[in-house]
Coordinates of N, CA and C in Angstrom, one line a residue:
M1 N 26.6 183.8 -59.3 CA 25.9 184.9 -58.7 C 24.4 184.7 -58.7
I2 N 23.8 184.2 -59.8 CA 22.3 183.9 -59.8 C 22.0 182.9 -58.7
R3 N 22.8 181.8 -58.6 CA 22.6 180.8 -57.6 C 22.6 181.4 -56.2
L4 N 23.6 182.3 -55.9 CA 23.7 182.9 -54.6 C 22.5 183.8 -54.4
L5 N 22.0 184.5 -55.4 CA 20.8 185.4 -55.2 C 19.6 184.5 -54.8
C6 N 19.4 183.4 -55.5 CA 18.3 182.5 -55.2 C 18.4 182.0 -53.8
V7 N 19.6 181.6 -53.3 CA 19.7 181.2 -51.9 C 19.4 182.3 -51.0
V8 N 19.8 183.6 -51.3 CA 19.5 184.7 -50.4 C 18.0 184.9 -50.3
A9 N 17.3 184.8 -51.5 CA 15.8 185.0 -51.4 C 15.2 183.9 -50.5
V10 N 15.6 182.7 -50.6 CA 15.1 181.7 -49.7 C 15.4 181.9 -48.3
V11 N 16.6 182.3 -48.0 CA 17.1 182.6 -46.6 C 16.3 183.7 -46.0
I12 N 16.1 184.8 -46.8 CA 15.5 186.0 -46.2 C 14.0 185.7 -46.0
S13 N 13.4 185.0 -46.9 CA 11.9 184.7 -46.8 C 11.7 183.8 -45.6
S14 N 12.6 183.0 -45.2 CA 12.4 182.0 -44.1 C 12.4 182.7 -42.8
D15 N 12.9 184.0 -42.7 CA 13.0 184.8 -41.4 C 13.4 184.0 -40.2
P16 N 14.6 183.5 -40.2 CA 15.1 182.7 -39.1 C 15.3 183.5 -37.8
A17 N 15.4 182.8 -36.7 CA 15.6 183.4 -35.4 C 17.0 184.0 -35.4
T18 N 17.2 185.2 -34.8 CA 18.5 185.9 -34.8 C 18.7 186.3 -33.3
A19 N 19.9 186.9 -33.1 CA 20.2 187.4 -31.8 C 19.4 188.5 -31.4
A20 N 18.8 189.2 -32.3 CA 17.9 190.4 -32.0 C 16.8 190.4 -33.1
D21 N 15.8 191.2 -32.8 CA 14.7 191.3 -33.8 C 15.2 192.3 -34.9
I22 N 15.8 191.7 -35.9 CA 16.2 192.6 -37.1 C 15.2 192.5 -38.1
P23 N 14.6 193.6 -38.6 CA 13.6 193.6 -39.6 C 14.0 192.9 -40.9
T24 N 13.1 192.2 -41.5 CA 13.4 191.5 -42.8 C 14.0 192.4 -43.8
E25 N 13.5 193.6 -43.9 CA 14.1 194.6 -44.9 C 15.5 194.9 -44.6
V26 N 15.9 195.0 -43.3 CA 17.3 195.3 -43.0 C 18.2 194.0 -43.3
K27 N 17.6 192.8 -43.0 CA 18.4 191.6 -43.3 C 18.7 191.6 -44.8
A28 N 17.7 191.9 -45.6 CA 17.8 191.9 -47.1 C 18.9 192.9 -47.5
K29 N 18.9 194.0 -46.9 CA 20.0 195.0 -47.3 C 21.3 194.6 -46.8
L30 N 21.4 193.9 -45.7 CA 22.7 193.4 -45.2 C 23.2 192.3 -46.1
Q31 N 22.4 191.4 -46.5 CA 22.8 190.3 -47.3 C 23.1 190.8 -48.7
S32 N 22.4 191.9 -49.2 CA 22.8 192.5 -50.5 C 24.2 193.1 -50.4
A33 N 24.5 193.8 -49.3 CA 25.8 194.4 -49.1 C 26.9 193.3 -49.2
M34 N 26.6 192.1 -48.6 CA 27.6 191.0 -48.6 C 27.8 190.5 -50.0
I35 N 26.7 190.3 -50.7 CA 26.8 189.8 -52.1 C 27.6 190.8 -53.0
S36 N 27.3 192.1 -52.8 CA 28.0 193.1 -53.6 C 29.5 193.1 -53.3
H37 N 29.8 192.9 -52.0 CA 31.2 192.9 -51.6 C 31.9 191.6 -52.2
V38 N 31.3 190.5 -52.1 CA 31.9 189.3 -52.7 C 32.1 189.4 -54.2
D39 N 31.0 189.9 -54.8 CA 31.2 190.1 -56.3 C 32.3 191.1 -56.6
G40 N 32.6 192.0 -55.8 CA 33.6 193.0 -56.0 C 35.0 192.5 -55.8
V41 N 35.2 191.5 -54.9 CA 36.5 191.0 -54.6 C 36.8 189.7 -55.3
M42 N 35.9 189.1 -56.0 CA 36.1 187.8 -56.7 C 36.8 188.1 -58.0
V43 N 37.7 187.2 -58.4 CA 38.4 187.2 -59.7 C 38.1 185.8 -60.3
D44 N 37.4 185.9 -61.5 CA 37.0 184.6 -62.2 C 36.2 183.7 -61.3
G45 N 35.4 184.2 -60.5 CA 34.5 183.4 -59.6 C 35.1 182.9 -58.3
S46 N 36.3 183.3 -58.0 CA 36.9 182.8 -56.8 C 37.5 184.0 -56.0
Y47 N 37.8 183.7 -54.7 CA 38.4 184.7 -53.8 C 39.6 184.1 -53.2
T48 N 40.8 184.7 -53.3 CA 42.0 184.2 -52.6 C 42.3 185.1 -51.4
Y49 N 42.6 184.5 -50.3 CA 42.9 185.2 -49.1 C 44.0 184.5 -48.3
L50 N 44.6 185.2 -47.3 CA 45.6 184.6 -46.4 C 44.8 184.0 -45.3
D51 N 44.9 182.7 -45.1 CA 44.2 182.0 -44.0 C 45.2 182.1 -42.8
T52 N 44.7 182.9 -41.8 CA 45.6 183.1 -40.6 C 45.7 181.9 -39.7
T53 N 44.9 180.9 -40.0 CA 45.0 179.6 -39.2 C 46.1 178.7 -39.7
T54 N 46.3 178.8 -41.0 CA 47.3 178.0 -41.7 C 48.5 178.7 -42.2
N55 N 48.4 180.1 -42.2 CA 49.5 180.9 -42.8 C 49.8 180.6 -44.2
A56 N 48.7 180.3 -44.9 CA 48.9 180.0 -46.4 C 47.8 180.7 -47.2
F57 N 48.0 180.9 -48.4 CA 47.0 181.5 -49.3 C 46.1 180.4 -49.7
E58 N 44.8 180.7 -49.6 CA 43.7 179.7 -50.0 C 42.8 180.4 -51.0
T59 N 42.2 179.6 -51.8 CA 41.2 180.1 -52.8 C 39.9 179.4 -52.5
V60 N 38.8 180.2 -52.4 CA 37.5 179.7 -52.1 C 36.5 180.2 -53.1
Y61 N 35.3 179.6 -53.2 CA 34.3 179.9 -54.1 C 33.0 180.0 -53.3
P62 N 32.1 181.0 -53.6 CA 30.9 181.1 -52.9 C 30.0 179.9 -53.0
A63 N 29.4 179.5 -51.8 CA 28.6 178.3 -51.8 C 27.1 178.6 -51.4
N64 N 26.9 179.1 -50.2 CA 25.6 179.5 -49.8 C 25.6 180.5 -48.7
V65 N 24.5 181.2 -48.5 CA 24.3 182.2 -47.4 C 23.6 181.6 -46.3
H66 N 24.1 181.7 -45.1 CA 23.5 181.3 -43.9 C 22.3 182.2 -43.6
P67 N 21.3 181.7 -42.9 CA 20.2 182.6 -42.4 C 20.7 183.4 -41.2
M68 N 21.9 183.2 -40.8 CA 22.4 183.9 -39.6 C 22.8 185.3 -39.8
V69 N 22.1 186.3 -39.2 CA 22.5 187.7 -39.2 C 22.5 188.1 -37.7
L70 N 23.6 188.5 -37.3 CA 23.8 188.8 -35.8 C 24.0 190.3 -35.6
L71 N 23.3 190.9 -34.6 CA 23.6 192.2 -34.2 C 24.9 192.2 -33.4
A72 N 25.8 193.2 -33.7 CA 27.1 193.3 -33.0 C 27.2 194.7 -32.6
G73 N 26.7 195.1 -31.5 CA 26.7 196.5 -31.1 C 25.8 197.3 -32.1
N74 N 26.4 198.3 -32.8 CA 25.6 199.0 -33.8 C 25.8 198.4 -35.2
D75 N 26.6 197.4 -35.3 CA 26.9 196.7 -36.6 C 26.2 195.4 -36.7
Y76 N 26.5 194.7 -37.7 CA 25.9 193.3 -38.0 C 27.0 192.4 -38.5
F77 N 26.8 191.1 -38.3 CA 27.6 190.1 -38.9 C 26.6 189.3 -39.8
V78 N 27.0 189.1 -41.1 CA 26.2 188.3 -42.0 C 27.2 187.1 -42.3
C79 N 26.6 185.9 -42.3 CA 27.4 184.7 -42.5 C 27.1 184.0 -43.8
S80 N 28.2 183.3 -44.3 CA 28.1 182.6 -45.5 C 29.0 181.4 -45.5
E81 N 28.9 180.5 -46.4 CA 29.9 179.4 -46.6 C 30.5 179.5 -47.9
M82 N 31.8 179.1 -47.9 CA 32.6 179.1 -49.1 C 33.1 177.7 -49.3
I83 N 33.5 177.3 -50.5 CA 34.0 176.0 -50.8 C 35.5 176.2 -51.2
T84 N 36.4 175.4 -50.7 CA 37.8 175.4 -51.1 C 38.0 174.7 -52.4
E85 N 39.1 174.8 -53.0 CA 39.4 174.1 -54.2 C 39.4 172.5 -54.0
D86 N 39.6 172.1 -52.8 CA 39.5 170.7 -52.5 C 38.1 170.2 -52.1
G87 N 37.1 171.2 -52.1 CA 35.7 170.8 -51.8 C 35.3 170.9 -50.4
D88 N 36.2 171.4 -49.5 CA 35.9 171.6 -48.1 C 35.1 172.9 -47.9
T89 N 34.3 172.9 -46.9 CA 33.5 174.0 -46.6 C 34.2 174.9 -45.5
V90 N 34.2 176.2 -45.7 CA 34.7 177.1 -44.7 C 33.7 178.2 -44.5
T91 N 33.8 178.8 -43.4 CA 32.8 179.9 -43.1 C 33.4 181.2 -43.6
A92 N 32.5 182.1 -43.9 CA 32.9 183.5 -44.2 C 31.9 184.4 -43.5
D93 N 32.5 185.3 -42.6 CA 31.7 186.2 -41.8 C 32.0 187.6 -42.2
F94 N 30.9 188.4 -42.4 CA 31.1 189.7 -42.9 C 30.6 190.7 -41.9
L95 N 31.5 191.6 -41.5 CA 31.1 192.7 -40.6 C 30.5 193.8 -41.5
V96 N 29.2 194.1 -41.2 CA 28.5 195.1 -42.1 C 28.1 196.3 -41.2
R97 N 28.3 197.5 -41.7 CA 28.1 198.7 -41.0 C 27.3 199.7 -41.9
E98 N 26.4 200.4 -41.2 CA 25.7 201.5 -42.0 C 26.6 202.7 -42.2
V99 N 26.9 203.1 -43.4 CA 27.7 204.2 -43.7 C 27.0 205.1 -44.6
S100 N 26.7 206.3 -44.1 CA 26.0 207.3 -44.9 C 24.7 206.8 -45.5
G101 N 23.9 206.0 -44.7 CA 22.6 205.5 -45.2 C 22.7 204.2 -46.0
D102 N 23.9 203.7 -46.3 CA 24.0 202.4 -47.0 C 24.7 201.4 -46.1
Y103 N 24.4 200.2 -46.3 CA 25.2 199.1 -45.6 C 26.4 198.7 -46.4
K104 N 27.5 198.7 -45.7 CA 28.8 198.3 -46.4 C 29.5 197.3 -45.6
V105 N 30.1 196.3 -46.3 CA 31.0 195.3 -45.6 C 32.3 196.1 -45.3
V106 N 32.7 196.0 -44.0 CA 33.9 196.7 -43.6 C 35.0 195.7 -43.2
Q107 N 34.6 194.4 -43.1 CA 35.6 193.4 -42.9 C 35.0 192.0 -43.3
M108 N 35.8 191.2 -43.9 CA 35.5 189.8 -44.3 C 36.4 188.9 -43.6
I109 N 35.9 188.0 -42.8 CA 36.7 187.0 -42.0 C 36.4 185.6 -42.6
V110 N 37.4 185.0 -43.2 CA 37.2 183.7 -43.8 C 37.9 182.6 -42.9
N111 N 37.2 181.6 -42.6 CA 37.7 180.4 -41.9 C 38.3 180.7 -40.5
N112 N 37.5 181.6 -39.8 CA 37.9 181.9 -38.5 C 36.7 182.3 -37.6
R113 N 35.8 181.3 -37.6 CA 34.5 181.5 -36.8 C 34.8 181.7 -35.3
G114 N 35.9 181.2 -34.8 CA 36.3 181.4 -33.4 C 36.5 182.8 -33.1
A115 N 37.0 183.6 -34.0 CA 37.2 185.0 -33.7 C 35.9 185.7 -33.6
L116 N 34.9 185.4 -34.5 CA 33.6 185.9 -34.4 C 32.9 185.6 -33.1
Q117 N 33.0 184.3 -32.7 CA 32.4 183.9 -31.4 C 33.0 184.6 -30.2
A118 N 34.3 184.8 -30.2 CA 35.0 185.5 -29.1 C 34.6 186.9 -29.1
A119 N 34.5 187.6 -30.2 CA 34.1 189.0 -30.3 C 32.7 189.2 -29.8
M120 N 31.8 188.2 -30.2 CA 30.4 188.3 -29.8 C 30.3 188.2 -28.2
K121 N 31.1 187.4 -27.6 CA 31.1 187.2 -26.2 C 31.6 188.5 -25.5
N122 N 32.6 189.1 -26.1 CA 33.2 190.4 -25.6 C 32.2 191.5 -25.6
I123 N 31.3 191.5 -26.6 CA 30.3 192.6 -26.6 C 29.0 192.3 -26.0
G124 N 28.9 191.0 -25.4 CA 27.7 190.6 -24.7 C 26.6 190.1 -25.5
N125 N 26.8 189.7 -26.8 CA 25.8 189.1 -27.6 C 25.9 187.5 -27.5

């Protein structure tokens, strides 16, 4: 968790280019929501999910946060990388929405960047 927070601090302070001008304060809140979500679903430092590309259960571990935060209509996607038990890198994309004044992860998509890319094309981003 500490390592992930350090990476987030570096990512946020670098203020990378995004699909829209998202204020740094909002980016920080979005990434904090992602970190809270990951912390809440991990068991013993790992996350197990059903990989819909392989139809198998996979276990991953947090690796780093991408500087990519995308506007998706009224919502956002925050991106991260995870590491498999075999050491392979997979993407994790988090759909984040403002709910009652707080940002909440409403969906976590692991190892399916194609779905995110297709969705972004469909909404014109």
